[in-house]
PDB file of C-alpha atoms in Angstrom:
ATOM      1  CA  UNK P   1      13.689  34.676 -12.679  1.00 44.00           C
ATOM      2  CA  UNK P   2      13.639  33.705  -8.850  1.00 49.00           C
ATOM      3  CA  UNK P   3       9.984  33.570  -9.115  1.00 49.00           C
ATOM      4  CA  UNK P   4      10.320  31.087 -12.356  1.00 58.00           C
ATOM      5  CA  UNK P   5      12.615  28.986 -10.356  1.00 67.00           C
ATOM      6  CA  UNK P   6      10.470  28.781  -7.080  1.00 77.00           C
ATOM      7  CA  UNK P   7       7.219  28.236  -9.553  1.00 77.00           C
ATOM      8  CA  UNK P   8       9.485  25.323 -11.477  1.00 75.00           C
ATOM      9  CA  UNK P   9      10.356  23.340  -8.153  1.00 82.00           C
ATOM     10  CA  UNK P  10       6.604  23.800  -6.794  1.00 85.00           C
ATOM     11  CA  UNK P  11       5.579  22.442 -10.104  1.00 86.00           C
ATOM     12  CA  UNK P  12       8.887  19.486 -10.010  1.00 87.00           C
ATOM     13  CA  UNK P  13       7.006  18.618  -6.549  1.00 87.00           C
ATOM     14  CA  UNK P  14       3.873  18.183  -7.261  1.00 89.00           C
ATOM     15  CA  UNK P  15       4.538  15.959 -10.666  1.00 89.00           C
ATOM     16  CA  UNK P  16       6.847  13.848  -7.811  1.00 91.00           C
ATOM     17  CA  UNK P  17       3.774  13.973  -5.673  1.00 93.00           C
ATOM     18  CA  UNK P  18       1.420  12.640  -8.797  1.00 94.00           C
ATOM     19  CA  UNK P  19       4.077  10.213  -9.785  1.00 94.00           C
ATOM     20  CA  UNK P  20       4.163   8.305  -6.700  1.00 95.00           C
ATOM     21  CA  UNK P  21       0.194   8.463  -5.781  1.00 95.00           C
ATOM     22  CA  UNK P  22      -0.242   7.294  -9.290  1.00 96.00           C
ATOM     23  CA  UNK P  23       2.487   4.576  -9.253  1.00 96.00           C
ATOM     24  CA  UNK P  24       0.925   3.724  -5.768  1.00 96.00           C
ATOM     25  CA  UNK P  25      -2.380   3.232  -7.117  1.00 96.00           C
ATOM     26  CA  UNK P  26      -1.008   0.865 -10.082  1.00 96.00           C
ATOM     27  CA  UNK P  27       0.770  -1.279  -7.793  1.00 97.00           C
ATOM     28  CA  UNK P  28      -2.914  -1.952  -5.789  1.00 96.00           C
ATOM     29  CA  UNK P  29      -4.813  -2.562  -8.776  1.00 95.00           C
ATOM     30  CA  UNK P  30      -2.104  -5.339 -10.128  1.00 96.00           C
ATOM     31  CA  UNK P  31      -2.164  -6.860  -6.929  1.00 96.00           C
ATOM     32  CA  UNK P  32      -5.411  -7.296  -6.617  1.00 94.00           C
ATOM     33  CA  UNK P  33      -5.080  -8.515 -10.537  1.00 92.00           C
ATOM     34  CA  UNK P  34      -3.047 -11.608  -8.933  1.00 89.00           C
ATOM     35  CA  UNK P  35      -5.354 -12.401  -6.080  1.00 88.00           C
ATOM     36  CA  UNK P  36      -3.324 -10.683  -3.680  1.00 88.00           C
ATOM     37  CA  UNK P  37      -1.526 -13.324  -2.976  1.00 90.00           C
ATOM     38  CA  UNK P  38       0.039 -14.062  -6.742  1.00 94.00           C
ATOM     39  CA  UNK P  39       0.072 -10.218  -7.253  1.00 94.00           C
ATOM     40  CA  UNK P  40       1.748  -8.568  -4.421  1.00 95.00           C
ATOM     41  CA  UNK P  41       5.310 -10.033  -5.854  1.00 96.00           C
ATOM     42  CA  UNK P  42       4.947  -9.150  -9.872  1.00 96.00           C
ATOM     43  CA  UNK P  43       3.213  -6.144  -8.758  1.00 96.00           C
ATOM     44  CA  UNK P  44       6.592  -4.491  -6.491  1.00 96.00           C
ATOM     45  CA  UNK P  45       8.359  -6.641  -9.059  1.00 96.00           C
ATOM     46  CA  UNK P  46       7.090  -3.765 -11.723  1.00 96.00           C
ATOM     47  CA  UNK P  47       6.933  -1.313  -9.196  1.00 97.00           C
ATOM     48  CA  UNK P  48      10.784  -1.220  -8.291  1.00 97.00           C
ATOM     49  CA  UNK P  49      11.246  -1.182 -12.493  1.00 95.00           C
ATOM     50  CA  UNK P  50       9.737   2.196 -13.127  1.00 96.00           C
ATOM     51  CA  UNK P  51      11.831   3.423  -9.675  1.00 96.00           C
ATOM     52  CA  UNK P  52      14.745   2.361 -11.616  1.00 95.00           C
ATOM     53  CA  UNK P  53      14.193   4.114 -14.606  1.00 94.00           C
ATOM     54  CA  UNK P  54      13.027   7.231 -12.634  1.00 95.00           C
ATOM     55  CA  UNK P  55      16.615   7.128 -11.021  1.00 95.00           C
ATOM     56  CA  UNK P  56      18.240   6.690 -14.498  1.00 92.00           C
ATOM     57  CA  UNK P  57      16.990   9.765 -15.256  1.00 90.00           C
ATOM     58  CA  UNK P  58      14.379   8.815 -17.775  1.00 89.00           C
ATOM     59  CA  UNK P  59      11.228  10.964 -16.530  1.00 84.00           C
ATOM     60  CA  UNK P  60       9.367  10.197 -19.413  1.00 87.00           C
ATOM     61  CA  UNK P  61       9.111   6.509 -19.790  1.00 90.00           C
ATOM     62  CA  UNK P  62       5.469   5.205 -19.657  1.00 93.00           C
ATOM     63  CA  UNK P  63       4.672   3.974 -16.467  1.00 94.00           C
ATOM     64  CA  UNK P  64       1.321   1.655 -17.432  1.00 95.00           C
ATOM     65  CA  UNK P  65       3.058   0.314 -20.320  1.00 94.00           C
ATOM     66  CA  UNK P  66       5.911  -0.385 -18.689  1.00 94.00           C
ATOM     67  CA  UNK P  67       4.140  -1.599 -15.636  1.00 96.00           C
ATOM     68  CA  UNK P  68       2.171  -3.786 -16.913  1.00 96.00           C
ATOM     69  CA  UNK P  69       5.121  -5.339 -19.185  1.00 95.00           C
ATOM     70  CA  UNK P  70       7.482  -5.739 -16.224  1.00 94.00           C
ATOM     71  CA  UNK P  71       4.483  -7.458 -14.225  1.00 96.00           C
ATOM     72  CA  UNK P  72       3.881 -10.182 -16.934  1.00 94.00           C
ATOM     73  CA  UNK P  73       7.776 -10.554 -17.644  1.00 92.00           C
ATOM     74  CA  UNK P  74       8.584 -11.413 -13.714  1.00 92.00           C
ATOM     75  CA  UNK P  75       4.992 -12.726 -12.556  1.00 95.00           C
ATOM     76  CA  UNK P  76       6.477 -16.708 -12.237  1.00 94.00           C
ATOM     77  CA  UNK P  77       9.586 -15.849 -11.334  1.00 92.00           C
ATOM     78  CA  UNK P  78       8.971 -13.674  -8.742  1.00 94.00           C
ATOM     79  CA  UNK P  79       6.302 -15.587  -6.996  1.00 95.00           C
ATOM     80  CA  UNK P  80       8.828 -18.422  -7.393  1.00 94.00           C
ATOM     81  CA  UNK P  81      11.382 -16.651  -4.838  1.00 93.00           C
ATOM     82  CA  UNK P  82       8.532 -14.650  -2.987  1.00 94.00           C
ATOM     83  CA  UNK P  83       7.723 -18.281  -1.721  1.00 94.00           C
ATOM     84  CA  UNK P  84      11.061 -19.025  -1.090  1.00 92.00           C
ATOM     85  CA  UNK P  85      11.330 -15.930   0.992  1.00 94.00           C
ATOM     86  CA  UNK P  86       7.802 -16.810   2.626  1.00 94.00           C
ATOM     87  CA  UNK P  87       9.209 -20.006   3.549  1.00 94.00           C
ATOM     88  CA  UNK P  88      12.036 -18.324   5.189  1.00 93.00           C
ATOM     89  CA  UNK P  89      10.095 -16.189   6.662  1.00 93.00           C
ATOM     90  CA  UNK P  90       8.087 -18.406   8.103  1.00 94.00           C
ATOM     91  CA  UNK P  91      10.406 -20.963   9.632  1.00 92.00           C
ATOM     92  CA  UNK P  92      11.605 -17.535  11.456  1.00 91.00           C
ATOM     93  CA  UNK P  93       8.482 -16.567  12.753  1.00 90.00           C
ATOM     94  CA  UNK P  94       7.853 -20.178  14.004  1.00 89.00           C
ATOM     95  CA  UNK P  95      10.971 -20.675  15.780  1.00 84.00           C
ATOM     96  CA  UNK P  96      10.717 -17.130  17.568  1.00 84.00           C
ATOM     97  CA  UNK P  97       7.094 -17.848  18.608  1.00 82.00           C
ATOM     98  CA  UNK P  98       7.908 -21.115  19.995  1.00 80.00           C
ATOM     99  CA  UNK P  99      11.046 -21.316  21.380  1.00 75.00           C
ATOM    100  CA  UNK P 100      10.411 -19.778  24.861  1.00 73.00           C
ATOM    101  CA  UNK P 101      14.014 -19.984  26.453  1.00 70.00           C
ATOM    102  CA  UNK P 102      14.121 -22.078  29.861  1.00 72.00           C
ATOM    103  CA  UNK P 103      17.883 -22.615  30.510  1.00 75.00           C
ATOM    104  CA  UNK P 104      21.292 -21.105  28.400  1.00 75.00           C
ATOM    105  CA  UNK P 105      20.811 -22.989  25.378  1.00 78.00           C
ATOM    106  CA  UNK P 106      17.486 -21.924  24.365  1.00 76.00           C
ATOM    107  CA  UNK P 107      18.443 -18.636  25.038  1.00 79.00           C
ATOM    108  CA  UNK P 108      21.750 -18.543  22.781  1.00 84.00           C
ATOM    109  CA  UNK P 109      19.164 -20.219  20.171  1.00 84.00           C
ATOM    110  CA  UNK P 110      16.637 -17.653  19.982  1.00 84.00           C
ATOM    111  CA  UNK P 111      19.490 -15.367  19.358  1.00 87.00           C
ATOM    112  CA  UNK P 112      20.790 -16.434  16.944  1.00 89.00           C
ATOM    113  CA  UNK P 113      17.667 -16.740  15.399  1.00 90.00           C
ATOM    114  CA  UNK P 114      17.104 -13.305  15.651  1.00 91.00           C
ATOM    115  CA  UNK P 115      19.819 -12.677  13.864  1.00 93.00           C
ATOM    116  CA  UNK P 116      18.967 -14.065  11.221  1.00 93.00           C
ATOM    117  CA  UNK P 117      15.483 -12.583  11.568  1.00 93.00           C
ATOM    118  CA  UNK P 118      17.360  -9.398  11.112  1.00 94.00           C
ATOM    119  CA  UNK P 119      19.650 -10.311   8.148  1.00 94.00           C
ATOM    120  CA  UNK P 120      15.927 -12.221   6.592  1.00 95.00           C
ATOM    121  CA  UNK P 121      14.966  -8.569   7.066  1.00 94.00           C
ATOM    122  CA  UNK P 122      17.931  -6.419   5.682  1.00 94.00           C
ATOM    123  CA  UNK P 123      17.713  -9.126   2.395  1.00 94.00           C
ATOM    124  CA  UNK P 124      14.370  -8.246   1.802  1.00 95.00           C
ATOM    125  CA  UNK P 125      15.912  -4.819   1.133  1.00 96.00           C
ATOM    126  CA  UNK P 126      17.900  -5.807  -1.703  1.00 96.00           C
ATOM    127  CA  UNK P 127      15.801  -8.433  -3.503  1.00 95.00           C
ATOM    128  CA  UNK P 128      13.663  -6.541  -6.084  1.00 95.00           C
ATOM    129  CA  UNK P 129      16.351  -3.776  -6.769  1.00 95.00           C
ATOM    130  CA  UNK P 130      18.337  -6.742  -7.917  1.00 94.00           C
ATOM    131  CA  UNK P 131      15.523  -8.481  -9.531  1.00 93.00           C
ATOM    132  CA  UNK P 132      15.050  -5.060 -11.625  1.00 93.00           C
ATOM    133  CA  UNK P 133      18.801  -4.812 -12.102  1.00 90.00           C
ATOM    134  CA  UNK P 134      19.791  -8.335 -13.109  1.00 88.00           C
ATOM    135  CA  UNK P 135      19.052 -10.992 -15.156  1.00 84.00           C
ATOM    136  CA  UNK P 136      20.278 -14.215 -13.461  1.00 84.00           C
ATOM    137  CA  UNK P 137      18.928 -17.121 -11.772  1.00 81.00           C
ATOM    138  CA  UNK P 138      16.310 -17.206  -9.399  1.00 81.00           C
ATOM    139  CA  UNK P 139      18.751 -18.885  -6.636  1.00 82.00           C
ATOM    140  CA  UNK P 140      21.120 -15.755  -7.005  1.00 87.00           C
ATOM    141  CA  UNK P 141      18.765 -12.887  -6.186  1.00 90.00           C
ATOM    142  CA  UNK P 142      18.662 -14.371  -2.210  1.00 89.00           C
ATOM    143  CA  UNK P 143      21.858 -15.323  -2.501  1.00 89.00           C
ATOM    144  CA  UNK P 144      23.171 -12.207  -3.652  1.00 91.00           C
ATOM    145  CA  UNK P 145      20.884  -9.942  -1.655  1.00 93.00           C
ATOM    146  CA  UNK P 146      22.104 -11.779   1.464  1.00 93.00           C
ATOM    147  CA  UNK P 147      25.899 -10.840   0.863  1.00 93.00           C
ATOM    148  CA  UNK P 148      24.876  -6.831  -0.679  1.00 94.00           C
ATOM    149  CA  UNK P 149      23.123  -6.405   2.600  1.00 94.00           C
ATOM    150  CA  UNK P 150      26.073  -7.954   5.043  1.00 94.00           C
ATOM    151  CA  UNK P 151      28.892  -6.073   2.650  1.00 93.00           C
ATOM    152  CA  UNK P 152      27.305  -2.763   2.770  1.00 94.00           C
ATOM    153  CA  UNK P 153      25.840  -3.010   5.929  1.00 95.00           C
ATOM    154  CA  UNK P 154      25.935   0.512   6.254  1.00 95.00           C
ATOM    155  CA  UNK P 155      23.634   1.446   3.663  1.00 96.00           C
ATOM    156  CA  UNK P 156      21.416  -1.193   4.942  1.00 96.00           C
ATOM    157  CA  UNK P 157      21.162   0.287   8.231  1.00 96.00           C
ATOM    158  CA  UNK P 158      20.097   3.307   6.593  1.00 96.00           C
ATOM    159  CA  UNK P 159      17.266   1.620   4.640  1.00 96.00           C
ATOM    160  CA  UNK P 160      15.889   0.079   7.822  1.00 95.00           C
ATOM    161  CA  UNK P 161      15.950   3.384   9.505  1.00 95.00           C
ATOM    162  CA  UNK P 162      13.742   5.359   6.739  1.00 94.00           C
ATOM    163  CA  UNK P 163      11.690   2.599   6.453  1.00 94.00           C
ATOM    164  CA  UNK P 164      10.751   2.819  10.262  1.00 94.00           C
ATOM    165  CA  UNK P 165      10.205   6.506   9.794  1.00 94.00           C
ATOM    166  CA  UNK P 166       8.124   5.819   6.612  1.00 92.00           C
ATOM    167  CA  UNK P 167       5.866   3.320   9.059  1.00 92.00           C
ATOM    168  CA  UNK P 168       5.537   6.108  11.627  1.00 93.00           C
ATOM    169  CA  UNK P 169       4.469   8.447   9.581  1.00 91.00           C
ATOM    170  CA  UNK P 170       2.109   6.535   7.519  1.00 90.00           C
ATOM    171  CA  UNK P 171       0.602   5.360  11.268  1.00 89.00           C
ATOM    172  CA  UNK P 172       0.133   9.049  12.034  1.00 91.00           C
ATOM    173  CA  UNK P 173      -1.540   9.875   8.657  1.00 88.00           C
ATOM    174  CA  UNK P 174      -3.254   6.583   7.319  1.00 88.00           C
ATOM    175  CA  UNK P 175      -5.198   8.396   4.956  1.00 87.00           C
ATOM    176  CA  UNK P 176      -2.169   8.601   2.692  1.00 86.00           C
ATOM    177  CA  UNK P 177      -0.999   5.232   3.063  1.00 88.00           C
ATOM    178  CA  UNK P 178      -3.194   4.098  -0.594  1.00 87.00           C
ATOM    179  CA  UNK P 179      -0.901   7.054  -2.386  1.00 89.00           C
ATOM    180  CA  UNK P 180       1.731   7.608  -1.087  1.00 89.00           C
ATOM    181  CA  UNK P 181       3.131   3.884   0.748  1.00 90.00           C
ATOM    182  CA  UNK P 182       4.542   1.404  -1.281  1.00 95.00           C
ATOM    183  CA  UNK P 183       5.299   3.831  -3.922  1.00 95.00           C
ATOM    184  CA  UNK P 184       7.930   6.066  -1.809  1.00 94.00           C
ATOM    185  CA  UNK P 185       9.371   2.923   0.051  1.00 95.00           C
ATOM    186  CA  UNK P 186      10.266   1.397  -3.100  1.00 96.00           C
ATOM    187  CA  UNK P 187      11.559   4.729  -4.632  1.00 96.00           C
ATOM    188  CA  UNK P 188      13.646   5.510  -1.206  1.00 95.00           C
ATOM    189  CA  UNK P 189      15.231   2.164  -1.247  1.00 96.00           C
ATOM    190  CA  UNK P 190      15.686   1.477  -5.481  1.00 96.00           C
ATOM    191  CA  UNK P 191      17.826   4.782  -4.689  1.00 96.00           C
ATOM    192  CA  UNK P 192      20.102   3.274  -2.112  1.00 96.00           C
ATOM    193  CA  UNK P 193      20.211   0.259  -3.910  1.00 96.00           C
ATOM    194  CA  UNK P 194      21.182   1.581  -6.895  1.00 95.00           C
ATOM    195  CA  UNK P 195      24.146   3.406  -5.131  1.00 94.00           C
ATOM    196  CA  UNK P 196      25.312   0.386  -4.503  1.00 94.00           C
ATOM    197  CA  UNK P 197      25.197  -1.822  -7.350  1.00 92.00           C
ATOM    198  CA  UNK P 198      27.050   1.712  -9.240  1.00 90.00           C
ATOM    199  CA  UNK P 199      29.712   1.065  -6.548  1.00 89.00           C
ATOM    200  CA  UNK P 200      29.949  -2.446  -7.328  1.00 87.00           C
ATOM    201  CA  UNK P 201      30.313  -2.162 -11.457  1.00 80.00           C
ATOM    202  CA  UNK P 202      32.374   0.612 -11.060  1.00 79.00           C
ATOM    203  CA  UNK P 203      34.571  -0.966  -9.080  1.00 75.00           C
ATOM    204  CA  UNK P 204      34.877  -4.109 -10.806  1.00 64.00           C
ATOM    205  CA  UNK P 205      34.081  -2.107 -14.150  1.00 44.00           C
ATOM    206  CA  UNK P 206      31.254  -3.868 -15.348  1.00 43.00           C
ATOM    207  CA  UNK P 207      28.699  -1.840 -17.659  1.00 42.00           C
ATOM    208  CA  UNK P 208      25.987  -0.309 -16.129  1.00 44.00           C
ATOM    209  CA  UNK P 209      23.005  -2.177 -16.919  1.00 45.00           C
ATOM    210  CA  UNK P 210      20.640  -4.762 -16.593  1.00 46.00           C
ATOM    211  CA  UNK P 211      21.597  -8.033 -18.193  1.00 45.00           C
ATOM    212  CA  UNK P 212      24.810  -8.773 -16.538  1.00 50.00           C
ATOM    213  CA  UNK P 213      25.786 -12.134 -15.105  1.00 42.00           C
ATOM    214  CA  UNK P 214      27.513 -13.214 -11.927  1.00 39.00           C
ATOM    215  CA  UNK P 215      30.918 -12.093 -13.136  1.00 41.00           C
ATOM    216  CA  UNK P 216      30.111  -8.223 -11.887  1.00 46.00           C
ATOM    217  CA  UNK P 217      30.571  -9.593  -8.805  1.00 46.00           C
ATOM    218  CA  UNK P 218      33.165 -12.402  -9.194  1.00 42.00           C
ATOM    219  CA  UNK P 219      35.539 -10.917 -11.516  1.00 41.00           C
ATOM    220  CA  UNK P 220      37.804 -13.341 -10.978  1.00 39.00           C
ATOM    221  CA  UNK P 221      35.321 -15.887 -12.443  1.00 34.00           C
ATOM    222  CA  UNK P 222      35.739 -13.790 -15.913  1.00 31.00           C
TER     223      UNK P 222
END
């Protein structure tokens, strides 16, 4: 029975181990389906939505199928907010490249523009959990992801830390870095995530699932 039992987690780990490489390997291929450019968002877009389901427990869903339904259902909208968030992003970049601090002033500016480098950063945590989780509009996915990642801070410190381990590691072994990348990010921080939001509909006591409005997290709007 101990021998069954060692034999059943070897076998638990290596289906894990398939599931990501495999999941991995989708999310390249629909990327590349988009250009690259007009794939990379639709394509974490569907990659976060079989996380999810993973996490709700439902092993068996089917991960093309659903991959490629979740990629066509969010392609436009989430290339609408990825450039929103490229925007941002880039008016960050810009101002930390080019303000080179002389006197007091600049320097107090180019910290606070760090800071919001870092909360940019810690948002970009949040934004496709939600975008799997919810169905709202597109301006409340950065809004939202904004005030998850200040509110929990905690938890987002935590995804920033395994996400700096993940980059180390995948420095020191590139060769795994086309299975095993973007796959077990995503799955590491849909987890976390999805801690969350449960803390946030339980507390407010909001069904758990994915078609909820605004009111889960202004009850008070209800």
């Amino acid at each position: 029975m101990e021998h069954d039992g060692s034999m059943g987690r070897v076998l638990r780990f290596c289906e894990w181990i398939m599931r990501f490489a495999y999941t991995n390997l989708l999310w390249l291929v629909f990327t590349l389906l988009g250009l690259g450019v007009f794939g990379i968002m639709p394509a974490t877009t569907a990659l976060f939505a079989v996380m999810r389901k993973w996490i709700q427990g439902q092993d068996n869903v089917p991960v093309l199928k659903t991959f490629w339904r979740e990629y066509k259902a969010e392609f436009f909208r989430s290339n609408l907010i990825g450039a929103v968030l490229a925007i941002i992003g880039l008016i960050i970049y810009i101002d930390l490249a080019f303000i080179y601090p002389s006197h007091f002033l600049l320097h107090v500016l180019r910290f606070a523009i760090m800071i919001f480098g870092f909360l940019f950063v810690s948002m970009l945590f949040y934004v496709f959990p939600l975008l799997v989780h919810f169905d709202w509009k597109k301006r409340l996915y950065v809004k939202f992801s904004l005030l998850l990642s200040v509110a929990y801070l905690q938890y987002t410190l935590v995804m920033l830390a395994l996400t700096v381990a993940l980059f180390f590691l995948l420095a020191y072994l590139p060769g795994i870095v086309p299975f095993f990348s973007v796959s077990l990010i995503s799955y590491c921080h849909m987890r976390i995530v999805y801690a969350v939001l449960l803390k946030v509909e339980r507390q407010d006591g909001v069904p758990q699932k994915k078609h909820l409005t605004r009111e889960a997290f202004y009850p008070e709007t209800r």
